[in-house]
Coordinates of C-alpha atoms in Angstrom, one line a residue:
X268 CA -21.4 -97.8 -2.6
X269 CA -21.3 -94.6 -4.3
X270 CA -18.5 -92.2 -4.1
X271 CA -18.8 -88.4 -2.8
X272 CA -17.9 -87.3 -6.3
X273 CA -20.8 -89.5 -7.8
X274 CA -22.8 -88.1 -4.9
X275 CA -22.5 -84.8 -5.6
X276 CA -23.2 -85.2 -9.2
X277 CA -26.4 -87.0 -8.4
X278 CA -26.9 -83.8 -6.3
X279 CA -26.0 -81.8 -9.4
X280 CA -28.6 -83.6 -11.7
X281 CA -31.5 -83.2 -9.2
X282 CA -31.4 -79.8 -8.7
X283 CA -32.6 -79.6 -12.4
X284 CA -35.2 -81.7 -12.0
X285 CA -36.5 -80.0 -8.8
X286 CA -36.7 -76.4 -10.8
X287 CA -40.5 -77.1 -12.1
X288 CA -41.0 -79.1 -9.0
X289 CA -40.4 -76.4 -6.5
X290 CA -41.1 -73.4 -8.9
X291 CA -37.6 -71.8 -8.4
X292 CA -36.8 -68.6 -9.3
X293 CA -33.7 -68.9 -12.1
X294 CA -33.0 -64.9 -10.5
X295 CA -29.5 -63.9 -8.6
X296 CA -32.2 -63.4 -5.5
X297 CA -34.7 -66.2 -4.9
X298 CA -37.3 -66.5 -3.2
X299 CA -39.9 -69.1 -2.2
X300 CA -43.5 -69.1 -2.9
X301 CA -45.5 -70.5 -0.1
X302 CA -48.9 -70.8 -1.3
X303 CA -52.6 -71.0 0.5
X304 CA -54.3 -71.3 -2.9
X305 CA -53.8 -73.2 -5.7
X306 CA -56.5 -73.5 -9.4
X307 CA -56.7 -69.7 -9.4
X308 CA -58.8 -69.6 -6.1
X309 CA -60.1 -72.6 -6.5
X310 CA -58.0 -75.3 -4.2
X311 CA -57.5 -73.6 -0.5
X312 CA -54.5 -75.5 2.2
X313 CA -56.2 -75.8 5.2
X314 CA -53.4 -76.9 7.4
X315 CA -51.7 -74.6 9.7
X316 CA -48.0 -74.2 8.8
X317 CA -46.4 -75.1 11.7
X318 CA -43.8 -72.4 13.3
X319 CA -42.6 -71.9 16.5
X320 CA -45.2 -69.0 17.2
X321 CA -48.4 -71.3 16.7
X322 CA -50.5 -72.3 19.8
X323 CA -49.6 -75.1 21.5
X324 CA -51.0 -77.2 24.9
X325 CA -49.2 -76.5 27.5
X326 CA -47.3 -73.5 26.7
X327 CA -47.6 -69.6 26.8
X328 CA -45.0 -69.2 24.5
X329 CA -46.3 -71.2 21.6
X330 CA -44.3 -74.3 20.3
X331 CA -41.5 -73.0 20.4
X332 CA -38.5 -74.5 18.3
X333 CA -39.1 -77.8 16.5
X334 CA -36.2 -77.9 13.9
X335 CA -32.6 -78.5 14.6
X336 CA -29.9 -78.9 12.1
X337 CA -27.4 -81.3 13.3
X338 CA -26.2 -81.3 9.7
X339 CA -25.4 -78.5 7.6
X340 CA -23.7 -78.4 4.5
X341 CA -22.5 -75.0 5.5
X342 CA -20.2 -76.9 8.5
X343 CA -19.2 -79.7 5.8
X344 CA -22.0 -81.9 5.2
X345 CA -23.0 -82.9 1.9
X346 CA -26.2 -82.3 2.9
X347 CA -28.9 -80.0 5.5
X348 CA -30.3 -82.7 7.3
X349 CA -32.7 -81.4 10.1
X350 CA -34.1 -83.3 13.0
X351 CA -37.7 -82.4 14.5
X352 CA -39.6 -82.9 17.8
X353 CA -43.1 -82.0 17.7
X354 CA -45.9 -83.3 20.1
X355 CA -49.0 -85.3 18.2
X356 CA -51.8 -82.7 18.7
X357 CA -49.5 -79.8 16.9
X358 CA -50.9 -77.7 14.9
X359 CA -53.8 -79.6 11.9
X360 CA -53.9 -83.0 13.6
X361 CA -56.2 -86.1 14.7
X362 CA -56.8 -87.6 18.0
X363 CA -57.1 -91.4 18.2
X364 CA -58.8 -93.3 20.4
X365 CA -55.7 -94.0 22.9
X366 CA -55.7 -90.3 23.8
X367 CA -58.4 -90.7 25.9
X368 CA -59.4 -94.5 26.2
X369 CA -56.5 -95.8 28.6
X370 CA -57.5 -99.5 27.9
X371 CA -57.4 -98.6 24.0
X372 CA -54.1 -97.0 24.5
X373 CA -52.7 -100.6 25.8
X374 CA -54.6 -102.5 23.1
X375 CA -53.0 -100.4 20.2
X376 CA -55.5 -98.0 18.8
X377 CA -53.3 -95.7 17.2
X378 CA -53.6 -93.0 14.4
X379 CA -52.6 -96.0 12.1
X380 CA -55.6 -98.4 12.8
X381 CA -58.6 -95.0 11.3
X382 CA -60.2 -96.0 8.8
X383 CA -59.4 -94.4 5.7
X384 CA -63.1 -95.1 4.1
X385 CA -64.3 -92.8 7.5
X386 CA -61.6 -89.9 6.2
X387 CA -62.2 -89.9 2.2
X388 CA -65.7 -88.9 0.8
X389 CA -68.2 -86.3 0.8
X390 CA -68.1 -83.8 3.3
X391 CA -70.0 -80.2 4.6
X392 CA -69.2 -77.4 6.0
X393 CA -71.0 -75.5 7.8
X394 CA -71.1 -71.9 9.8
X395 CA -71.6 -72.1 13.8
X396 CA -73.8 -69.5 15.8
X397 CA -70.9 -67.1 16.9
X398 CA -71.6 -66.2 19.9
X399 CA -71.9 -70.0 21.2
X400 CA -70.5 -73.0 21.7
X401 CA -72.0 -76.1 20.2
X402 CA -74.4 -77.3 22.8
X403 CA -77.5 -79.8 21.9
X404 CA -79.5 -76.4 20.8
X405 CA -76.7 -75.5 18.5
X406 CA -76.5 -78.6 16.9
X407 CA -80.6 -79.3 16.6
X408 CA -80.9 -75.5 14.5
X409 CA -78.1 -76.5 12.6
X410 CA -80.6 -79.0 11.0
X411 CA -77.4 -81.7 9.4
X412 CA -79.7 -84.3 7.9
X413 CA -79.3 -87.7 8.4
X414 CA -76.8 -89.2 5.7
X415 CA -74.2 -86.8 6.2
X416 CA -70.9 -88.8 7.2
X417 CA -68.5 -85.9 7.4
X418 CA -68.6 -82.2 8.9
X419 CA -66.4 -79.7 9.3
X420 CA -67.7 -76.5 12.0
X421 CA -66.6 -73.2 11.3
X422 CA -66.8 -71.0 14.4
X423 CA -65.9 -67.6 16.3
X424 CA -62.3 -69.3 16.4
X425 CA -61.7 -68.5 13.1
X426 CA -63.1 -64.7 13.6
X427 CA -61.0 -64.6 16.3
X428 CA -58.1 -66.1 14.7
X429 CA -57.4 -68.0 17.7
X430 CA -54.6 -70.2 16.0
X431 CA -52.1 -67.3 15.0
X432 CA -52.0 -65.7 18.6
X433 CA -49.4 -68.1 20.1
X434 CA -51.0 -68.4 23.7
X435 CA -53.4 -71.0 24.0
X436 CA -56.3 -69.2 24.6
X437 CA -58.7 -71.3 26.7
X438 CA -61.6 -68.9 25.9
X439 CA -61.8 -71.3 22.4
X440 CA -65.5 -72.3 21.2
X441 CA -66.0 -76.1 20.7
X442 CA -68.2 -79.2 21.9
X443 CA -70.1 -79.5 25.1
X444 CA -70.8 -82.5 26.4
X445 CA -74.3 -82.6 25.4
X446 CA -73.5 -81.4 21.7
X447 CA -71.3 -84.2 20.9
X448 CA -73.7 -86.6 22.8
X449 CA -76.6 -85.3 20.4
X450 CA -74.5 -85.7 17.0
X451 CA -73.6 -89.3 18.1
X452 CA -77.6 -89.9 18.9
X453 CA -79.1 -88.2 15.7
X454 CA -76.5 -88.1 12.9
X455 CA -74.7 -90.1 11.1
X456 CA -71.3 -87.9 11.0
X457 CA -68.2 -89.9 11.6
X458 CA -65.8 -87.3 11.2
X459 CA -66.1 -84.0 12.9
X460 CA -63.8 -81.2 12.5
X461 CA -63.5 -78.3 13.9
X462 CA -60.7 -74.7 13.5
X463 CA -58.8 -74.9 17.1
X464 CA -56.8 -77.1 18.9
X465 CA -59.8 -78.7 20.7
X466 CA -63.0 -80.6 19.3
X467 CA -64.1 -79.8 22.9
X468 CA -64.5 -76.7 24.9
X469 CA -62.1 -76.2 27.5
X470 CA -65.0 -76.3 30.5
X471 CA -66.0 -80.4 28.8
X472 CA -62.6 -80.5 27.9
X473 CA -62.7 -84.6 28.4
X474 CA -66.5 -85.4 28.4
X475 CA -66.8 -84.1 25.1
X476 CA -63.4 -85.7 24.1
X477 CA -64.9 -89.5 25.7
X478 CA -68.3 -88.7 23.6
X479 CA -66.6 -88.8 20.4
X480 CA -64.1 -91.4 20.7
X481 CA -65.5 -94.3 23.0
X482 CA -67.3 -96.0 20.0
X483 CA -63.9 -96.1 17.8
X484 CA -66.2 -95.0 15.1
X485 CA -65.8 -91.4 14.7
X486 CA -62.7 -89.2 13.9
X487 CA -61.7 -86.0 15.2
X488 CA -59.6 -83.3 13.0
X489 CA -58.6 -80.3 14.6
X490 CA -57.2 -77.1 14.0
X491 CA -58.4 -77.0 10.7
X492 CA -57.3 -73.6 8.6
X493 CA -61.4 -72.8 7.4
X494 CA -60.6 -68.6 7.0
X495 CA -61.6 -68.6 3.2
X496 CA -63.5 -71.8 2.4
X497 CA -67.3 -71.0 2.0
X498 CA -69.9 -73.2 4.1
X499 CA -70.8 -75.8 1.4
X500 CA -70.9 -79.4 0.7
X501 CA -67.2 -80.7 -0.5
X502 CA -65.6 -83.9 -1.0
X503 CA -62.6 -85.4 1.5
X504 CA -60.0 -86.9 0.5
X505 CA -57.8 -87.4 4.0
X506 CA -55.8 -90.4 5.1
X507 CA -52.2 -91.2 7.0
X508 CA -50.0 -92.8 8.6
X509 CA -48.1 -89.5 8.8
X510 CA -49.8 -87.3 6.2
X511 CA -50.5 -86.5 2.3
X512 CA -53.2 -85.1 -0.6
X513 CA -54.8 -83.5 -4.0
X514 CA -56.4 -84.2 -6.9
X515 CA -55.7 -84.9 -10.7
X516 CA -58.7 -83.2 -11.9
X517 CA -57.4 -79.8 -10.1
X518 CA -54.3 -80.1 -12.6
X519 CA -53.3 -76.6 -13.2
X520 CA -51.8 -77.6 -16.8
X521 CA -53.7 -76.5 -19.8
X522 CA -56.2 -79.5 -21.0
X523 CA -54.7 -81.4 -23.4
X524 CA -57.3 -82.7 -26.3
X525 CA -58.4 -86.4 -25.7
X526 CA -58.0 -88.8 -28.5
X527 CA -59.2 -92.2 -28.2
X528 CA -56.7 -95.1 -29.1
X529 CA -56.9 -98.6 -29.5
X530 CA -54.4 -98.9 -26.2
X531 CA -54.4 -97.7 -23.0
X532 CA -51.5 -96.4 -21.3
X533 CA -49.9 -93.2 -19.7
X534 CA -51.4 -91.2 -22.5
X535 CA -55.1 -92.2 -21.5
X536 CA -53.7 -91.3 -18.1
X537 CA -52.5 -88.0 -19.3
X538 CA -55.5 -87.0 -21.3
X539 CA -58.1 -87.7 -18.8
X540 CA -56.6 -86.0 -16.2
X541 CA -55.8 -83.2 -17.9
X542 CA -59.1 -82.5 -19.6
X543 CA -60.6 -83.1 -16.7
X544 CA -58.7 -80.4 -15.0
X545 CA -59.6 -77.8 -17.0
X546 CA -63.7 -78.7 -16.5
X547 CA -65.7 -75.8 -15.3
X548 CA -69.4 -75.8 -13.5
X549 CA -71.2 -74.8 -16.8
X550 CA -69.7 -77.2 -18.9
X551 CA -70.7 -80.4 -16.7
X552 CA -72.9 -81.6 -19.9
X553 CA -70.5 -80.8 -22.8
X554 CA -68.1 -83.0 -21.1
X555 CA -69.6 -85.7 -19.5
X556 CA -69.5 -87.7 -22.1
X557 CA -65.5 -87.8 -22.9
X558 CA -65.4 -88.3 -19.1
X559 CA -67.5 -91.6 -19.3
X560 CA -65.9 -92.6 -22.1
X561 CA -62.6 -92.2 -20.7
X562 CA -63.8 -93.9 -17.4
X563 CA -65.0 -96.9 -19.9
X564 CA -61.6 -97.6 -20.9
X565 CA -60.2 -97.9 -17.7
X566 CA -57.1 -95.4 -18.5
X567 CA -57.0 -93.3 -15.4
X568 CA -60.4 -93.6 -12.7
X569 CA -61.3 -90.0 -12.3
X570 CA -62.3 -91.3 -8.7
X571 CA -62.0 -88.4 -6.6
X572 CA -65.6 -86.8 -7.1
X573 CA -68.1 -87.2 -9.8
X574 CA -67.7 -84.6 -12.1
X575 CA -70.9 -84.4 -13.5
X576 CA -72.6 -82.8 -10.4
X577 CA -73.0 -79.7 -9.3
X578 CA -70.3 -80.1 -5.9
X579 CA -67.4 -81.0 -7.9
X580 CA -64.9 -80.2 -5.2
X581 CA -62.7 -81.9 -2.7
X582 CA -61.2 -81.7 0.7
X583 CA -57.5 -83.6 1.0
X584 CA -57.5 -84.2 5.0
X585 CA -54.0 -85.8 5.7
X586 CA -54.2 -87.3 9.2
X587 CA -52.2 -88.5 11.1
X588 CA -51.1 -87.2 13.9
X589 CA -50.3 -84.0 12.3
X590 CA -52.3 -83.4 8.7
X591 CA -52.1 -81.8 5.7
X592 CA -55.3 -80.8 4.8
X593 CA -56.1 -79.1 0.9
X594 CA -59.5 -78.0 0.2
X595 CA -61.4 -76.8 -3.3
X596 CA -64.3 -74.2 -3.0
X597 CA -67.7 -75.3 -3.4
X598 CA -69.8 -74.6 -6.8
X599 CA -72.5 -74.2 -4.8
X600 CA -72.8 -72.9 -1.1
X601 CA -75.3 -73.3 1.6
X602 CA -76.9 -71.7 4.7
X603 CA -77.7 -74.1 7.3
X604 CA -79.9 -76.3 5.6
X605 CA -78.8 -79.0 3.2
X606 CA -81.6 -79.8 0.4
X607 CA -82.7 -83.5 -0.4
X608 CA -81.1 -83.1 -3.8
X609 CA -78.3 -81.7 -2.4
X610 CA -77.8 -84.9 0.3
X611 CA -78.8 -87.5 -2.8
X612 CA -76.1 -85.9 -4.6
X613 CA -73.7 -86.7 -2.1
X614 CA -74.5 -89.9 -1.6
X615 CA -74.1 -90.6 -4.6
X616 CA -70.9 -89.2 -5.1
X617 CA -70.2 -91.8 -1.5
X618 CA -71.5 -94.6 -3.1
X619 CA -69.1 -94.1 -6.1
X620 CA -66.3 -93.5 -4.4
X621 CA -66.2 -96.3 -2.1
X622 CA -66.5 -98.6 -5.0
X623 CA -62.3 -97.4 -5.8
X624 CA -59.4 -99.3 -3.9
X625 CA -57.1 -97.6 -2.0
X626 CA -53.9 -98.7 -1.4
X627 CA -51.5 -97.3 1.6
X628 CA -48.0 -96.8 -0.3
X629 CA -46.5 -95.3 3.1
X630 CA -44.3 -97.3 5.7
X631 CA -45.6 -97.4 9.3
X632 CA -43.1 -95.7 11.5
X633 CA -41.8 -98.0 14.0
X634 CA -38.3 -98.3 16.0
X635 CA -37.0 -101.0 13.2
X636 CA -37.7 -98.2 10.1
X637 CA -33.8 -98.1 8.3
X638 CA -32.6 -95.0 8.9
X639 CA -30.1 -93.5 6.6
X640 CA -26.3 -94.6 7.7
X641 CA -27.3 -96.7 10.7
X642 CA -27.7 -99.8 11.3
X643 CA -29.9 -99.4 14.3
X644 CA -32.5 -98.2 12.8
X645 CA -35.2 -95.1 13.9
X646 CA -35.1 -96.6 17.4
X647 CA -37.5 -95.5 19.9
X648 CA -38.7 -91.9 18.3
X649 CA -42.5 -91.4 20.6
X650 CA -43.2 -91.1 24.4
X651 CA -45.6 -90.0 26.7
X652 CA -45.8 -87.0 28.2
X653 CA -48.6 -87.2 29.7
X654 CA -50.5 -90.6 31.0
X655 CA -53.4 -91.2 32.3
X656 CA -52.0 -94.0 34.0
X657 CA -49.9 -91.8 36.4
X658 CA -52.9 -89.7 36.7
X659 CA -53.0 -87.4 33.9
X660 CA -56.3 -86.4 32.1
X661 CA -55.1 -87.9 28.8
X662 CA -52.1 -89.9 26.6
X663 CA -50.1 -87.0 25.2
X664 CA -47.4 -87.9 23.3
X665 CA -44.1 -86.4 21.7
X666 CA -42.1 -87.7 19.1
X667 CA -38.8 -86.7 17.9
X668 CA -37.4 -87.9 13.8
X669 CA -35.1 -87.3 11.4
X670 CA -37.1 -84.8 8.8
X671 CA -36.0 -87.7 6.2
X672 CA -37.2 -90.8 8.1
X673 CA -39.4 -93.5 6.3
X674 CA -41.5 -92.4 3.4
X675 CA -40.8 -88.5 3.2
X676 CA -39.9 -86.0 0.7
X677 CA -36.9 -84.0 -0.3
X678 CA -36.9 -80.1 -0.1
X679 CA -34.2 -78.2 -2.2
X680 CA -32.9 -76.8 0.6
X681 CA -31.9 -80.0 1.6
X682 CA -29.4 -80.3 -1.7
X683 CA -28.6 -76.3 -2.1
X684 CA -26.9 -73.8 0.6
X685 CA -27.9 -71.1 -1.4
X686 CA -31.7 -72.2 -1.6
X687 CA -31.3 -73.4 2.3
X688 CA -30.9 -69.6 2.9
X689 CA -33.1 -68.2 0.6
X690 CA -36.2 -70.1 2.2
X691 CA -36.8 -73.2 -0.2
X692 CA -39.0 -75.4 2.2
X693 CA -41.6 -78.3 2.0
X694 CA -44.0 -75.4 2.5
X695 CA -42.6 -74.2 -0.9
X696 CA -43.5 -78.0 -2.5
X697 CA -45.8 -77.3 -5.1
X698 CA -48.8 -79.2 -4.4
X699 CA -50.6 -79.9 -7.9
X700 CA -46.8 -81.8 -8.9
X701 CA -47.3 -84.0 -5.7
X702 CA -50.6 -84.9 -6.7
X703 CA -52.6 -86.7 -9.9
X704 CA -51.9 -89.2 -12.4
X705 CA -48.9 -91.2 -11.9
X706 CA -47.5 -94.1 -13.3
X707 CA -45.9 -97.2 -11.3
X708 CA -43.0 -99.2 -13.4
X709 CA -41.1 -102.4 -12.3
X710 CA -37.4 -101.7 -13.4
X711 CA -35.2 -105.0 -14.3
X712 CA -34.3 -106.4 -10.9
X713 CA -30.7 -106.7 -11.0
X714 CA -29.6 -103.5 -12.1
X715 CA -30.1 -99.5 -10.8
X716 CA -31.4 -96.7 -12.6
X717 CA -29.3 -96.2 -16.1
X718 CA -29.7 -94.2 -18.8
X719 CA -29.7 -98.0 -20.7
X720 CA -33.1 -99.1 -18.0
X721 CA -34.4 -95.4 -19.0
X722 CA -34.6 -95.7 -22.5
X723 CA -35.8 -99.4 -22.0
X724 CA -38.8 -98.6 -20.1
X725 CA -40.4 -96.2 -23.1
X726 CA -41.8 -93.8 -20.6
X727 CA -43.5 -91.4 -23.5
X728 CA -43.3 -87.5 -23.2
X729 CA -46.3 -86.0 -20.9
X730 CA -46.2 -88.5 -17.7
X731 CA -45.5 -86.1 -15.1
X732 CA -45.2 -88.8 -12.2
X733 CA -43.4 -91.9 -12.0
X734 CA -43.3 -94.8 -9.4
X735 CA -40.3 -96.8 -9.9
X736 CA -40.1 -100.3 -7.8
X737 CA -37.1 -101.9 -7.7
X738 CA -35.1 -104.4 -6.6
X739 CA -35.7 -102.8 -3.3
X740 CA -39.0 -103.9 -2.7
X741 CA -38.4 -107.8 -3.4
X742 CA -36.0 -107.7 -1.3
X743 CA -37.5 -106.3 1.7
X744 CA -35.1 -103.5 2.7
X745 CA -37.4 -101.1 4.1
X746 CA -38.2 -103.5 6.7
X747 CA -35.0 -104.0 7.6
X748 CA -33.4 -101.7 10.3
X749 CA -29.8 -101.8 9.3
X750 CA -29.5 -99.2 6.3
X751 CA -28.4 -101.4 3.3
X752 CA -25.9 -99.4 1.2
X753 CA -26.5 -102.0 -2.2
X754 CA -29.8 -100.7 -2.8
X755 CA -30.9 -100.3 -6.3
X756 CA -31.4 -96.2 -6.9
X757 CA -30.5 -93.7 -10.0
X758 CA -27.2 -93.5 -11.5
X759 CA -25.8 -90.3 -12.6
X760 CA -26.7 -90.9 -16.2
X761 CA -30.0 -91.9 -15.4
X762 CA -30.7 -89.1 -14.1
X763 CA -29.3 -87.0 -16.7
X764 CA -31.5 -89.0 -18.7
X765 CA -34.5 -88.5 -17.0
X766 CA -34.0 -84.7 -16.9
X767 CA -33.4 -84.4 -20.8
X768 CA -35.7 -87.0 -22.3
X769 CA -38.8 -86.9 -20.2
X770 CA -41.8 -84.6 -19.1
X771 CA -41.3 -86.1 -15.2
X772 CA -42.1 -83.9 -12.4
X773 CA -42.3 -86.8 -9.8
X774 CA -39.9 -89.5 -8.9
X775 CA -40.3 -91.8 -6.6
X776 CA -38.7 -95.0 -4.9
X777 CA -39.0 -97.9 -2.7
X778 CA -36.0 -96.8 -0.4
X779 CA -34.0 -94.3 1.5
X780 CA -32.1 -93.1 -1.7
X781 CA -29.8 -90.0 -2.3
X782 CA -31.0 -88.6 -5.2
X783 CA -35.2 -89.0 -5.3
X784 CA -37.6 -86.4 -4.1
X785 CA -40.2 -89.2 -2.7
X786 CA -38.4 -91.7 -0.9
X787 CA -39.1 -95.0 1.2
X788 CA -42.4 -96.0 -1.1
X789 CA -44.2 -99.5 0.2
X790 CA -44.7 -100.7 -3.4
X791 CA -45.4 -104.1 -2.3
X792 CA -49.1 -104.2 -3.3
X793 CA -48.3 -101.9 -6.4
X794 CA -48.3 -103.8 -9.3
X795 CA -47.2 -101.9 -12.4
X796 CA -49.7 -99.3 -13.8
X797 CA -51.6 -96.3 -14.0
X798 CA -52.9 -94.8 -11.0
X799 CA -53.8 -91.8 -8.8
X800 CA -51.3 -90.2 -6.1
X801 CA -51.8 -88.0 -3.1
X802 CA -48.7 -87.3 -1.3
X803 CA -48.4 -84.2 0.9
X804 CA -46.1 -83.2 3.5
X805 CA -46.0 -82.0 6.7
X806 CA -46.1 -77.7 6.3
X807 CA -42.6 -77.9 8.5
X808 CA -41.8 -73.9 7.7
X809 CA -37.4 -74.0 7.3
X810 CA -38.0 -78.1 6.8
X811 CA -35.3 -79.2 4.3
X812 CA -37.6 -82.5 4.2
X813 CA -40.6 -83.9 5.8
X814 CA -42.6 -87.4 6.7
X815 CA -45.0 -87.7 4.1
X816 CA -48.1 -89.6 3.3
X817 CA -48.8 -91.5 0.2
X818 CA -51.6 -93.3 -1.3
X819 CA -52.6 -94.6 -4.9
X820 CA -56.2 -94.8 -6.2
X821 CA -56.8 -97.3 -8.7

């Protein structure tokens, strides 16, 4: 059990290491940088942040307040530890079948059962007739070819900017009956996205909604942030059990030369990333080759998009309920029509990507999650508001949690009174450190963190993420509800380690500890390695913390 002194210490030692995670200001007056764009214009966030003033169902007053601090280190605390309460269809979210589908509601088809394959992979976007809703006509002179999995319709709602006036507005363009009933007849989307808080308009407010989701097969993303993205073809990358997302080949480091080496290890990891991040549209050719070659050697599967085509881009969509959505402009752009090149491309680029394994590093939140200092664990944290079994239209939940419940990440407001105030939010997280190459490590089982296991694991300069699974993941605790105090986690002089004898940028472990910035990892199916991470946040503006969702790509 540590002490308060050791705690605070701990706290000490990881505010240096969140400096380059968080980009703060070493001024007397800091500030936060909340970003939109990311790769000098060439990654966009196309979540909404979510604030009190957004649009929400069911008010005209907008959501209203979500955050309250029942902890504050200003009162005594040794922490800011908020708790939020947000319904499931805020802001960037998914609907799942249950919303609508009573009887899948009672059999348990929750956010939890989409298929990932359905929310990763190539996507398009694509411009909607302004002055229209998307009827059967609309969707027929939008000529989507068949092949297309994933499209994402750009409307008058964005012109409008529909989802920064804070009265739902029901005037909102989106899916008549007879739209959606044509793209499930003659496409082959499975997810359809659209810029407001409905995939439906408000006049075929269910129909449209019962359309979509009776055949459990497509997925619907909403109030997606499309303002600056160009129509084009793209490449998603979403998933969740709460939320996440990037890409190591959008690394905004400087390319490091590649040197092949008779090993492979966190340098290949390294290398290939980074070179691969600083690839550019006209040098496709010139670098194909190191790109194969790196590929060949299995040091870090470049498996986001192919890099030797024309669309190499990507779309993060985090779902679940809420998402995190990131989004890099096209190379190319189209008008309406999608060429045959253009599609085979694409499919390609499917085909290749489905061949990768993805593994689901986040805990499912459930009433038996630990929580941090109880032993009764999250406890009941969603409930209807709405049910269609007392006669409501649809299955609208809310759900109220700690900001650091289950897998989540640490903001340094959390740790710092003086950041608290100056703004230091997860919207502040810097999202090319939270995503890329990252490197999973089994530390000896029957000791924490030292500066002794530190030097023993050889972690060599330039890995910027590290996975550590401990002792805490044979043992199970994360599936325990009582919070278990003897978990393995850093010591001070591990930490102090870490900060002055390594390049790391990302830390993360397999519980709820005090000290790392990604905490409550399922490393069960993790075995040690190089890999690829997307972990993003929920955009909770003042958030000291937030529910997060992580995946590895191997």
């Amino acid at each position: 059990m540590r002490t308060v002194s050791s705690f605070l210490l701990l706290f000490t030692l990881l505010q240096l290491l969140l400096n380059p995670i968080f980009s703060i200001s070493d001024s007397d007056d800091p500030f936060p940088v909340r970003r939109e764009v990311y790769g000098n214009g060439r990654i966009f966030d196309i979540t909404h942040r979510i604030t009190s003033d957004m649009p929400s169902y069911g008010s005209e007053e907008g959501l209203g307040q979500f955050l309250w601090l029942p902890n504050s280190m200003k009162n005594g605390s040794l922490a800011n530890n908020s708790v939020m309460k947000l319904p499931t269809h805020t802001g960037t979210h998914i609907d799942a079948p249950g919303h609508v589908f009573d009887h899948y509601y009672d059999a348990g088809f929750d956010v939890d059962t989409l298929d990932l394959e359905v929310l990763n992979g190539p996507a398009l976007l694509v411009d909607v007739p302004r002055d229209k809703n998307l009827t059967a006509e609309v969707m027929t002179s939008l000529h989507i070819p068949k092949g297309v999995k994933r499209v994402l319709f750009r409307t008058l709602n964005t012109d409008r900017r529909l989802m920064w006036k804070k009265k739902l507005d029901s005037s909102f363009v989106g899916f008549m009956k007879d739209g959606a009933q044509w793209l499930v007849d003659n496409t082959d989307i499975k997810l359809v996205g659209i810029d407001y808080l409905s995939i439906a308009a408000y006049d075929d407010l269910i129909p449209a909604h019962l359309v979509f989701l009776k055949s459990r097969e497509i997925i619907v993303v909403e109030a997606l942030k499309l303002d600056d993205i160009k129509p084009g073809i793209y490449t998603t990358f979403p998933t969740i059990r709460y939320i996440f997302q990037y890409s190591a080949q959008r690394s905004t480091r400087d390319m490091l030369e590649w040197n092949k080496a008779p090993h492979k290890g966190p340098n290949y990891e390294r290398n290939a990333a980074y070179h691969f991040g600083k690839l550019r549209p006209g040098s496709c050719n010139v670098h194909k080759l190191n790109f194969l070659t790196c590929l060949s050697f299995h040091c870090y599967p470049l498996l986001y998009s192919s890099p030797m085509t024309n669309h190499n881009t990507s779309l993060f969509c985090p779902l679940l309920p809420l998402a995190a959505v990131l989004a890099l402009v096209s190379v190319t752009s189209v008008a309406g029509v999608v060429s045959l090149s253009d599609l085979q491309k694409i499919m390609e680029e499917e085909r290749n990507y489905m061949k990768k394994k993805v593994i689901d590093i986040s805990h499912k939140y459930v009433p038996d999650l630990p929580a941090y200092g109880s032993n009764n664990g999250l406890g009941n944290f969603i409930k209807l508001e709405t049910s269609i079994k007392l006669g409501d239209l649809s299955n609208y939940s809310v759900f109220k949690l700690a900001t650091h419940s289950g897998t989540h990440v640490d903001a340094p407001r959390h740790f710092n009174q003086t950041l608290f105030e100056s703004g230091y939010d997860v919207v502040s997280l810097h999202l090319p450190t939270l995503n890329g190459p990252v490197l999973v490590v089994d530390t000896p089982r029957d000791k924490n963190i030292t500066a002794d296991i530190m030097r023993s694991l050889n972690i060599p300069r330039g890995v910027k993420r590290v996975l550590f699974r401990t002792l805490n993941t044979d043992r199970r605790l994360m599936y325990r509800k009582e919070f278990d105090s003897s978990y393995a986690a850093f010591t001070s002089d591990g930490a102090e380690y870490l900060v002055q004898n390594t390049d790391i940028k990302l830390i993360g472990v397999d519980y709820l500890s005090d000290i790392i910035p990604v905490e409550g990892l399922n490393l069960d199916d993790a075995v040690p390695g190089v890999y690829g991470i997307h972990c993003l946040p929920l955009r909770l503006v003042h958030g000291d913390g937030s529910p997060t969702r992580c995946i590895l790509f191997q």
